[in-house]
């Protein structure tokens, strides 16, 4: 009875900022809340479609926006938990819920009466006298319902429901398999000597990870989501480097005697085939065509044109870098050919020789608490006047999640920011942002609750958390998403926070990376954790000078993944793939990105973005958004950089817009023109 009578999801939270009452939420509450939430929303939709009144914006669109509040509350909390602190319970429930939620979404999007009301409003939109946001809401609903299949015949709708249900199950299973393999294949080291090259803090973290698995006296290197691992740059033992990379690349291809255990290959084949079938049913040649039709790119051809333009130059640059690395190996009398597990290690040697930059030597200046408070929060204060105050009295979803109150310059409440920075076996790989409470004037929610999850190895008790250069970049990046969620203002829930086109959503986060090395910001946070001394200016200058170093490799590994994603989703419904490895090899060879020393950032069997993370046919979004990002950085440099005036303009015309208007229109309003490609080519050395 407690799961239904005293279920905390059945009413708005009374905690500050409507923070979910995590201390009162238990496993038994989720399933009843999902079931009741879906029932309630279908009843609310039924009330819209069964009225005899002619459709209006108020009785159709606004009513839709008000619907499903119980479902939203439980979904935001549950899917954050299943990603950041999963268990057998959450895994099982997520797999059970996947087809139910798919069917629920179809019940609304394929409802002929609801679509008829939306279509009638759309047909008379020029006579409705709606404000700009309401008119855009009408346009989005009509477009989304049409693309979702609302206009199909009844038989085709049933086929679509079957496809959506099966796909929801497969993508959920893919994610669970990947998490299982990421944990199972973590590298166990028995001999401390094999960790030569790692810092004391990294060794301490490996010992702590082993201890948590009852492997006392040993060391555990947890895997990260991409193919490459940060420790490959430091480990001096070539055999250990090879084993670490092999473990990473083995994810998703393990099978037991029945051929089922954590083997994502059959899932990849079935997912892509079903997506192609669905695209044909909806009138598109491929899943890529279906996806991009409702993105800023509009066509897979536009995506392919950009990626194809960049790939040859990136591959050439990587070949030049490879020759430099091989020369170092030969000069040292190594007697072996550069392999993928050697690239990062010898890159650091060349970086030190060319630029006198040792990225490992930077870590004492990148202590987590200083990076967060004196870097990430500081930049947000200088740009937007925001203040972040720790709220230890407010409880997050895990003991390691930390809550901060966010206020504006005049002390007005803006929301809560929750950071959960450490890796654990129950957390999926990668880093991400999500919202637990979305801002919406319509729903009377003027504040928001946003979260960042990272996967930083946790040191032993009493030891500082020293971040790598890449981890600092990731924190600034994910915090850019959080700022977007905090600062966006919208009337309707559909447009709150980061609810924008997929190939635009990375833009605000990429822009925020700019402040990591901005002199004023860097000087404020990059201080030695023991002495308090600022990072030497010489090192800062060398970092800046080497900014394009290794870009051939970095661009190639990213483009390989983006083009692989496109290749999987450009196949038509008549194409049958039987061999994942062969398809992958052929796809990379066709674009000249099949260099064995430069593996794709994600292989198909652990490509979570595209097979379980919502970036299917959309992994190109990062480079697509980076065109805007690089152009934006040029604007800030030309207009005084880190100032409140610049921050206010960026907030008012871009971040604050949320999803309330076309993002490229918003960009033009801010920039005065469309973005230019040249700054990106300069940044990545692709001229």
XYZ file of C-alpha atoms in Angstrom:
687
model
C 0.000 0.000 0.000
C 2.900 2.381 0.717
C 3.813 2.305 -2.964
C 0.420 3.759 -3.910
C -0.872 5.643 -0.862
C 2.327 7.437 0.146
C 4.045 7.519 -3.217
C 6.229 10.675 -3.368
C 5.773 10.912 -7.147
C 2.017 11.465 -6.922
C 2.397 15.121 -5.920
C 4.868 17.921 -6.424
C 7.789 17.868 -4.052
C 7.560 20.358 -1.199
C 11.346 20.604 -0.906
C 13.147 23.748 -2.071
C 13.028 24.081 -5.878
C 10.814 20.973 -5.992
C 13.926 18.828 -5.501
C 12.765 15.210 -5.604
C 12.563 13.807 -2.058
C 15.287 11.223 -2.568
C 15.349 10.247 1.099
C 11.696 9.192 0.813
C 11.937 7.406 -2.546
C 12.369 3.646 -2.562
C 12.329 1.032 -5.308
C 8.709 0.133 -4.629
C 7.539 3.597 -5.690
C 8.722 3.579 -9.295
C 6.534 1.022 -11.035
C 3.199 2.228 -9.561
C 4.115 5.820 -10.398
C 4.936 4.936 -14.003
C 1.699 2.989 -14.416
C -0.446 5.678 -12.826
C 1.418 8.409 -14.706
C 0.704 6.770 -18.057
C -2.944 6.179 -17.121
C -3.378 9.792 -16.045
C -1.843 11.196 -19.209
C -3.955 9.032 -21.505
C -7.041 10.224 -19.609
C -5.895 13.829 -20.056
C -5.414 13.265 -23.783
C -8.826 11.606 -23.926
C -10.373 14.708 -22.408
C -8.797 16.769 -25.212
C -10.038 14.545 -28.032
C -13.532 13.844 -26.708
C -14.657 17.429 -26.276
C -17.263 18.697 -28.710
C -15.598 22.122 -28.741
C -13.659 23.153 -31.823
C -9.878 22.923 -31.383
C -8.120 25.960 -29.964
C -4.594 26.503 -28.779
C -5.847 26.496 -25.184
C -7.980 23.332 -25.294
C -5.528 21.327 -27.388
C -1.902 22.478 -27.289
C -1.880 24.006 -23.813
C -3.852 21.053 -22.461
C -1.247 18.709 -23.961
C 1.528 20.703 -22.316
C -0.196 20.398 -18.946
C -0.607 16.631 -19.258
C 1.622 13.890 -17.895
C 3.083 15.629 -14.848
C 3.178 12.514 -12.672
C 4.857 10.575 -15.466
C 7.428 13.329 -15.941
C 8.277 13.416 -12.234
C 8.940 9.689 -11.966
C 10.673 9.385 -15.339
C 13.213 12.132 -14.651
C 14.200 10.566 -11.333
C 14.175 6.939 -12.450
C 16.196 7.329 -15.627
C 18.763 9.438 -13.804
C 19.046 6.685 -11.200
C 19.240 3.889 -13.769
C 22.123 5.737 -15.466
C 24.060 6.913 -12.440
C 23.290 4.309 -9.753
C 21.781 1.241 -11.373
C 20.952 -2.068 -9.713
C 19.406 -5.373 -10.695
C 16.068 -3.814 -9.795
C 16.464 -0.762 -12.035
C 17.831 -2.900 -14.869
C 14.874 -5.258 -14.745
C 12.322 -2.479 -14.382
C 13.831 -0.464 -17.220
C 13.610 -3.462 -19.529
C 10.004 -4.029 -18.466
C 9.110 -0.362 -18.938
C 10.764 0.144 -22.335
C 7.947 -1.358 -24.465
C 5.270 0.087 -22.179
C 6.619 3.610 -22.564
C 7.028 3.143 -26.312
C 3.396 2.039 -26.533
C 2.339 4.987 -24.388
C 4.119 7.469 -26.664
C 2.540 5.836 -29.720
C -0.910 5.979 -28.127
C -0.640 9.760 -28.126
C 1.334 10.422 -31.304
C -0.771 8.044 -33.400
C -4.136 9.147 -31.997
C -6.129 10.194 -35.106
C -8.474 12.482 -33.196
C -5.609 14.322 -31.524
C -3.725 14.661 -34.794
C -6.862 15.977 -36.495
C -7.142 18.747 -33.916
C -3.488 19.686 -34.279
C -3.706 19.589 -38.087
C -6.823 21.772 -38.050
C -5.054 24.378 -35.944
C -1.996 24.236 -38.177
C -4.106 24.798 -41.277
C -5.501 28.015 -39.814
C -2.361 29.136 -37.989
C -2.157 32.478 -39.790
C -5.595 33.426 -38.391
C -5.060 32.338 -34.776
C -3.260 35.471 -33.538
C -0.886 33.421 -31.407
C 2.256 34.829 -29.815
C 5.573 33.710 -31.338
C 6.246 30.919 -28.826
C 2.715 29.508 -29.114
C 2.891 29.583 -32.898
C 6.223 27.741 -32.776
C 4.663 25.225 -30.372
C 1.919 24.531 -32.913
C 4.483 24.098 -35.683
C 6.570 21.696 -33.593
C 3.594 19.542 -32.608
C 2.376 19.289 -36.190
C 5.846 18.419 -37.491
C 6.616 15.891 -34.758
C 3.263 14.100 -34.994
C 3.471 13.974 -38.780
C 6.996 12.543 -38.706
C 5.958 10.100 -35.975
C 3.385 8.541 -38.310
C 0.126 10.150 -37.192
C -1.071 10.247 -40.786
C -0.503 6.542 -41.533
C -3.232 3.992 -42.163
C -4.405 1.861 -39.254
C -2.486 -1.181 -40.517
C 0.713 0.817 -40.917
C 0.242 2.320 -37.468
C 0.125 -1.144 -35.959
C 3.319 -2.079 -37.802
C 4.902 1.082 -36.467
C 3.840 0.267 -32.911
C 5.413 -3.172 -33.200
C 8.666 -1.704 -34.508
C 8.834 0.954 -31.786
C 8.153 -1.597 -29.066
C 10.846 -3.973 -30.272
C 13.376 -1.170 -30.718
C 12.784 0.120 -27.193
C 13.564 -3.341 -25.814
C 16.687 -3.802 -27.944
C 18.236 -0.417 -27.140
C 17.647 -0.942 -23.428
C 19.305 -4.364 -23.633
C 22.268 -2.880 -25.518
C 22.893 -0.405 -22.699
C 22.673 -3.086 -20.008
C 25.059 -5.374 -21.894
C 27.538 -2.539 -22.249
C 27.463 -1.705 -18.546
C 27.953 -5.381 -17.683
C 30.966 -5.664 -19.991
C 32.451 -2.371 -18.837
C 32.488 -3.759 -15.302
C 33.451 -7.335 -16.200
C 36.376 -6.359 -18.443
C 37.972 -3.812 -16.113
C 41.690 -4.588 -15.984
C 42.947 -6.247 -12.798
C 46.640 -5.706 -12.044
C 48.427 -7.781 -9.412
C 51.937 -6.320 -9.702
C 52.380 -2.665 -8.750
C 55.371 -2.447 -11.093
C 53.025 -2.832 -14.045
C 51.457 0.521 -13.166
C 54.711 2.390 -13.665
C 54.006 5.803 -15.145
C 50.789 6.424 -13.270
C 50.711 9.089 -10.586
C 50.358 8.298 -6.892
C 46.774 9.519 -7.066
C 45.955 7.243 -10.014
C 47.507 4.253 -8.280
C 45.555 5.111 -5.134
C 42.336 5.245 -7.164
C 43.112 1.852 -8.761
C 43.732 0.338 -5.333
C 40.494 1.808 -4.003
C 38.534 0.451 -6.990
C 39.998 -3.010 -6.375
C 39.217 -2.827 -2.679
C 35.559 -2.002 -3.440
C 35.406 -5.300 -5.370
C 37.071 -7.220 -2.545
C 40.309 -7.513 -4.539
C 42.539 -6.406 -1.683
C 46.188 -6.062 -2.574
C 45.423 -5.657 -6.277
C 44.674 -2.750 -8.572
C 41.700 -2.220 -10.856
C 41.647 0.041 -13.915
C 38.024 0.843 -14.723
C 37.172 1.207 -18.390
C 35.882 4.453 -19.873
C 33.244 4.787 -22.573
C 35.502 5.649 -25.570
C 37.970 3.216 -27.098
C 41.043 5.004 -25.788
C 41.779 5.201 -22.062
C 43.502 8.182 -20.363
C 46.083 5.876 -18.762
C 47.413 4.847 -22.181
C 49.308 8.138 -22.183
C 51.223 7.263 -19.012
C 51.679 3.509 -18.614
C 55.258 2.617 -19.525
C 54.604 -1.135 -19.782
C 53.642 -1.743 -23.408
C 52.022 -5.075 -22.604
C 49.719 -3.481 -20.037
C 48.769 -0.787 -22.529
C 47.898 -3.466 -25.063
C 45.789 -5.389 -22.538
C 43.956 -2.225 -21.501
C 43.051 -1.282 -25.058
C 42.093 -4.882 -25.860
C 39.713 -4.918 -22.891
C 38.105 -1.713 -24.074
C 37.617 -3.007 -27.605
C 36.252 -6.371 -26.421
C 33.092 -4.833 -24.982
C 29.898 -6.042 -26.550
C 31.379 -9.111 -28.223
C 31.484 -11.569 -25.332
C 29.209 -14.569 -25.656
C 28.567 -17.712 -23.680
C 27.858 -21.149 -25.113
C 24.380 -19.977 -26.046
C 25.846 -16.942 -27.808
C 23.933 -14.419 -25.719
C 26.004 -13.012 -22.838
C 26.715 -9.305 -23.373
C 26.960 -9.851 -27.136
C 25.744 -6.646 -28.749
C 26.459 -7.696 -32.340
C 23.035 -9.251 -33.030
C 21.449 -6.230 -31.352
C 23.321 -3.819 -33.639
C 22.170 -5.727 -36.710
C 18.542 -5.929 -35.618
C 18.365 -2.324 -34.373
C 19.673 -0.865 -37.627
C 17.452 -3.115 -39.730
C 14.314 -2.229 -37.768
C 15.171 1.471 -37.904
C 15.502 1.206 -41.686
C 12.143 -0.576 -41.880
C 10.511 2.106 -39.768
C 11.989 4.858 -41.926
C 10.530 3.265 -45.057
C 7.147 2.957 -43.376
C 7.306 6.680 -42.590
C 8.233 7.579 -46.163
C 12.009 7.964 -45.921
C 14.819 6.203 -47.769
C 16.819 5.585 -44.596
C 16.833 6.183 -40.871
C 19.419 8.936 -41.412
C 16.992 10.709 -43.747
C 14.205 10.333 -41.177
C 16.316 11.730 -38.327
C 17.882 14.679 -40.142
C 14.541 15.783 -41.597
C 13.798 17.297 -38.189
C 17.267 18.612 -37.370
C 19.034 21.755 -38.513
C 21.008 19.662 -41.032
C 17.753 18.654 -42.820
C 19.333 15.914 -44.991
C 21.949 13.158 -44.576
C 23.582 14.574 -47.692
C 24.360 17.814 -45.853
C 25.868 15.810 -43.008
C 27.925 13.659 -45.358
C 29.166 16.744 -47.207
C 30.624 18.223 -44.014
C 32.079 14.981 -42.659
C 33.400 13.966 -46.065
C 35.075 17.325 -46.504
C 36.912 17.026 -43.200
C 37.883 13.329 -43.303
C 40.667 13.373 -45.949
C 42.509 16.279 -44.320
C 42.155 14.697 -40.868
C 43.489 11.361 -42.161
C 46.472 13.089 -43.796
C 47.261 14.961 -40.590
C 47.042 11.726 -38.602
C 49.506 10.074 -41.008
C 51.996 12.895 -40.474
C 51.595 12.559 -36.712
C 52.033 8.799 -36.996
C 55.353 9.243 -38.794
C 56.567 11.541 -36.023
C 55.664 8.966 -33.394
C 57.305 6.138 -35.318
C 60.484 8.222 -35.587
C 60.636 8.473 -31.787
C 60.168 4.714 -31.428
C 62.918 4.058 -33.969
C 65.270 6.583 -32.381
C 64.850 4.817 -29.046
C 65.595 1.459 -30.682
C 62.087 0.207 -29.968
C 62.069 -2.247 -32.844
C 58.301 -2.312 -33.265
C 55.671 -0.617 -35.383
C 53.451 1.968 -33.721
C 50.173 0.359 -32.617
C 46.946 1.891 -31.373
C 47.923 1.257 -27.741
C 51.182 3.163 -28.274
C 49.724 6.341 -29.794
C 48.882 8.273 -26.632
C 52.109 7.275 -24.865
C 54.382 8.447 -27.667
C 52.207 11.468 -28.349
C 53.085 12.713 -24.883
C 56.776 12.173 -25.623
C 56.538 14.181 -28.828
C 54.457 16.859 -27.104
C 57.161 17.244 -24.474
C 59.899 17.367 -27.111
C 58.130 19.850 -29.400
C 56.388 22.104 -26.912
C 57.916 21.227 -23.543
C 54.415 20.407 -22.300
C 53.874 17.500 -19.932
C 50.121 17.058 -19.449
C 50.724 14.755 -16.474
C 52.623 17.578 -14.764
C 49.487 19.717 -15.028
C 47.352 17.495 -12.807
C 48.503 18.951 -9.467
C 47.005 22.227 -10.695
C 43.667 20.628 -11.570
C 42.267 19.684 -8.179
C 38.545 18.970 -8.503
C 37.261 21.346 -5.815
C 39.260 24.255 -7.205
C 38.306 23.495 -10.807
C 34.641 23.420 -9.792
C 34.439 26.434 -7.491
C 37.206 28.664 -8.831
C 36.936 27.704 -12.478
C 33.530 26.455 -13.603
C 31.448 28.433 -11.094
C 33.727 31.466 -11.328
C 33.354 31.777 -15.103
C 29.568 31.504 -14.766
C 29.622 34.278 -12.164
C 31.741 36.580 -14.321
C 29.598 36.017 -17.403
C 26.094 35.692 -15.999
C 26.291 36.931 -12.406
C 25.465 33.506 -10.958
C 26.429 32.373 -7.460
C 26.661 28.720 -6.386
C 26.241 27.878 -2.690
C 26.631 24.364 -1.292
C 23.447 22.970 0.275
C 24.566 19.961 2.341
C 21.112 19.954 3.945
C 19.585 18.828 0.639
C 19.942 15.156 -0.282
C 20.817 13.870 -3.752
C 20.276 10.411 -5.248
C 23.646 9.066 -4.030
C 25.913 10.000 -1.107
C 28.473 11.301 -3.631
C 25.985 13.611 -5.381
C 26.340 17.177 -4.119
C 23.685 19.895 -4.221
C 24.358 23.600 -4.888
C 21.856 26.437 -4.823
C 22.078 28.820 -7.780
C 21.116 32.479 -7.430
C 21.315 35.480 -9.725
C 23.196 38.709 -9.070
C 20.280 40.253 -7.173
C 19.882 37.144 -5.032
C 16.894 35.756 -6.895
C 16.540 31.985 -6.906
C 17.399 30.295 -10.209
C 17.565 26.615 -9.274
C 19.750 23.792 -8.020
C 22.852 22.244 -9.555
C 23.757 18.671 -8.567
C 27.190 17.247 -9.319
C 27.976 13.521 -9.194
C 31.570 13.280 -10.334
C 32.988 9.878 -9.354
C 32.837 6.609 -11.254
C 31.310 3.457 -9.781
C 30.224 0.083 -11.071
C 26.573 1.129 -10.979
C 27.115 4.176 -13.219
C 27.147 3.993 -17.010
C 30.195 5.326 -18.819
C 30.729 8.821 -20.151
C 29.535 12.169 -18.861
C 26.156 13.840 -19.223
C 23.693 16.464 -18.055
C 20.014 16.025 -17.342
C 17.227 17.954 -15.629
C 15.210 16.635 -12.703
C 12.846 19.630 -12.631
C 12.186 21.635 -15.791
C 11.359 25.340 -15.830
C 7.940 26.238 -17.267
C 5.921 29.392 -16.722
C 2.765 27.530 -17.742
C 3.228 24.985 -14.947
C 4.265 27.607 -12.416
C 7.814 26.259 -12.199
C 10.153 29.230 -12.502
C 13.217 27.424 -11.171
C 14.919 24.233 -12.271
C 17.076 21.386 -10.977
C 19.904 20.265 -13.268
C 22.551 17.573 -12.846
C 26.002 16.697 -14.153
C 27.394 13.149 -14.045
C 31.085 12.428 -14.696
C 33.220 9.310 -14.269
C 36.340 10.428 -12.408
C 38.247 7.753 -10.501
C 37.820 8.288 -6.774
C 41.069 8.438 -4.775
C 41.544 6.843 -1.380
C 40.160 8.709 1.623
C 42.122 11.851 2.385
C 43.725 12.060 -1.057
C 42.956 14.941 -3.449
C 41.066 14.372 -6.686
C 43.462 15.539 -9.390
C 41.851 15.773 -12.801
C 43.411 15.172 -16.181
C 43.383 17.890 -18.810
C 40.612 16.038 -20.647
C 38.536 15.664 -17.483
C 38.710 19.406 -16.859
C 37.535 19.950 -20.421
C 34.674 17.506 -19.840
C 33.584 19.276 -16.657
C 33.466 22.659 -18.411
C 31.615 21.015 -21.318
C 28.936 19.319 -19.236
C 28.520 22.435 -17.133
C 27.743 24.288 -20.365
C 24.735 21.989 -20.734
C 23.806 22.708 -17.110
C 23.957 26.466 -17.740
C 21.697 26.037 -20.759
C 19.214 24.216 -18.535
C 19.439 26.818 -15.772
C 19.208 29.945 -17.915
C 16.596 29.011 -20.525
C 13.177 30.618 -20.007
C 10.091 29.126 -21.626
C 6.354 29.183 -21.191
C 5.851 25.596 -22.309
C 7.545 22.453 -20.915
C 8.350 21.272 -24.454
C 10.785 24.190 -24.831
C 12.387 24.167 -21.392
C 16.139 23.992 -20.896
C 18.043 21.911 -23.394
C 14.977 20.743 -25.353
C 16.400 21.857 -28.689
C 17.423 20.150 -31.912
C 19.910 17.340 -31.319
C 22.452 18.842 -33.720
C 22.312 22.143 -31.836
C 22.256 20.942 -28.232
C 26.051 20.495 -28.041
C 26.710 24.094 -29.052
C 26.266 25.773 -25.615
C 28.365 23.087 -23.930
C 31.180 23.388 -26.481
C 31.223 27.162 -26.110
C 31.654 26.810 -22.362
C 34.894 24.855 -22.914
C 36.425 28.138 -24.080
C 36.694 29.424 -20.506
C 38.853 26.519 -19.326
C 42.032 28.144 -20.684
C 40.835 31.746 -20.630
C 43.667 33.549 -18.783
C 41.502 35.135 -16.086
C 39.670 31.888 -15.353
C 42.742 29.652 -15.512
C 44.640 31.932 -13.137
C 41.777 31.676 -10.669
C 41.517 27.882 -10.457
C 44.749 26.292 -11.753
C 46.714 26.363 -8.509
C 48.935 23.664 -7.084
C 46.928 21.644 -4.591
C 49.827 21.602 -2.080
C 51.517 24.998 -2.461
C 48.694 27.141 -3.816
C 51.017 28.473 -6.500
C 49.440 29.390 -9.835
C 50.227 27.301 -12.880
C 53.393 28.813 -14.374
C 52.697 31.178 -17.268
C 55.280 29.316 -19.333
C 53.181 26.160 -19.124
C 50.029 28.077 -20.006
C 51.716 29.575 -23.060
C 52.954 26.156 -24.167
C 49.489 24.671 -23.778
C 48.096 27.390 -26.004
C 50.880 26.913 -28.554
C 50.214 23.174 -28.730
C 46.423 23.506 -29.009
C 46.341 21.986 -32.517
C 48.804 19.218 -31.631
C 47.479 15.686 -32.243
C 44.354 17.088 -33.888
C 44.821 14.687 -36.804
C 44.291 11.747 -34.464
C 41.524 13.390 -32.442
C 39.578 14.520 -35.479
C 40.051 11.192 -37.255
C 38.842 9.058 -34.350
C 35.774 11.285 -33.934
C 34.962 11.435 -37.647
C 35.352 7.659 -37.880
C 32.640 7.231 -35.257
C 30.394 9.895 -36.799
C 30.710 8.396 -40.273
C 30.197 4.879 -38.892
C 26.972 6.065 -37.280
C 25.887 7.518 -40.622
C 26.850 4.339 -42.494
C 24.728 2.157 -40.216
C 21.751 4.455 -40.641
C 22.017 5.152 -44.373
C 21.283 1.508 -45.220
C 17.816 0.861 -46.611
C 15.231 -1.675 -45.499
C 16.291 -4.144 -48.195
C 19.902 -4.331 -46.997
C 20.802 -7.170 -44.665
C 24.019 -6.992 -42.635
C 25.319 -10.251 -41.201
C 28.838 -9.372 -40.044
C 29.245 -6.308 -37.813
C 33.040 -6.268 -37.944
C 33.085 -6.511 -41.749
C 30.486 -3.758 -42.147
C 32.461 -1.523 -39.814
C 35.767 -2.175 -41.605
C 34.236 -1.517 -45.031
C 32.546 1.684 -43.845
C 35.785 3.112 -42.439
C 37.841 2.054 -45.463
C 35.402 3.798 -47.805
C 36.211 7.171 -46.218
C 39.929 6.574 -45.676
C 39.681 6.315 -41.892
C 40.759 2.694 -41.526
C 44.217 3.326 -40.076
C 44.782 0.515 -37.504
C 46.773 2.904 -35.314
C 43.806 5.293 -35.114
C 40.778 3.247 -34.038
C 37.325 4.785 -34.135
C 36.315 6.531 -30.924
C 33.504 4.008 -30.522
C 33.187 0.633 -32.207
C 29.666 -0.493 -33.011
C 29.286 -2.895 -30.078
C 29.944 -0.191 -27.482
C 28.646 2.831 -29.404
C 26.163 3.833 -26.718
C 25.406 7.206 -28.276
C 23.900 5.667 -31.384
C 22.498 2.341 -30.156
C 21.034 3.363 -26.797
C 21.689 7.042 -26.143
C 19.452 8.959 -28.541
C 22.192 10.027 -30.970
C 21.238 7.501 -33.680
C 22.167 9.051 -37.046
C 23.056 12.080 -34.935
C 26.608 11.614 -33.670
C 27.620 14.144 -36.335
C 26.014 16.728 -34.000
C 29.274 17.413 -32.167
C 31.200 18.617 -35.227
C 28.059 20.257 -36.651
C 27.669 22.277 -33.457
C 31.396 22.955 -33.339
C 31.056 25.042 -36.509
C 28.901 27.405 -34.442
C 31.163 27.043 -31.413
C 34.384 27.969 -33.236
C 32.663 30.954 -34.831
C 31.351 32.000 -31.403
C 34.800 31.850 -29.816
C 36.007 34.261 -32.490
C 33.195 36.663 -31.575
C 34.069 36.607 -27.873
C 37.737 37.214 -28.656
C 36.849 40.145 -30.877
C 34.457 41.675 -28.346
C 36.318 41.679 -25.042
C 35.966 38.064 -23.874
C 34.821 37.355 -20.328
C 32.521 40.306 -19.584
C 29.023 40.609 -18.177
C 27.918 42.533 -21.257
C 28.984 39.650 -23.493
C 27.467 37.119 -21.125
C 24.157 38.975 -20.999
C 23.982 39.156 -24.794
C 24.750 35.431 -25.118
C 22.237 34.588 -22.407
C 19.440 36.808 -23.720
C 19.721 35.809 -27.373
C 20.875 32.181 -27.187
C 20.986 30.352 -23.846
C 17.856 31.999 -22.509
C 15.851 31.140 -25.607
C 15.782 27.419 -24.820
C 13.718 25.681 -27.473
C 11.265 28.547 -28.033
C 12.475 29.393 -31.547
C 14.510 27.958 -34.394
C 18.089 27.728 -33.042
C 19.760 28.957 -36.213
C 17.438 31.957 -36.196
C 18.504 32.599 -32.610
C 22.152 32.272 -33.635
C 21.708 34.824 -36.417
C 19.999 37.171 -33.966
C 23.008 36.907 -31.658
C 25.821 36.857 -34.246
C 24.294 39.012 -36.955
C 24.965 36.335 -39.588
C 25.238 32.591 -40.132
C 28.260 30.771 -38.722
C 31.323 30.439 -40.940
C 33.295 27.206 -41.342
C 36.772 28.735 -41.434
C 37.272 29.072 -37.645
C 36.656 25.328 -37.264
C 39.132 24.490 -40.023
C 41.730 26.721 -38.359
C 41.128 25.215 -34.914
C 41.524 21.627 -36.097
C 44.335 22.287 -38.554
C 42.178 21.206 -41.507
C 42.899 24.008 -43.965
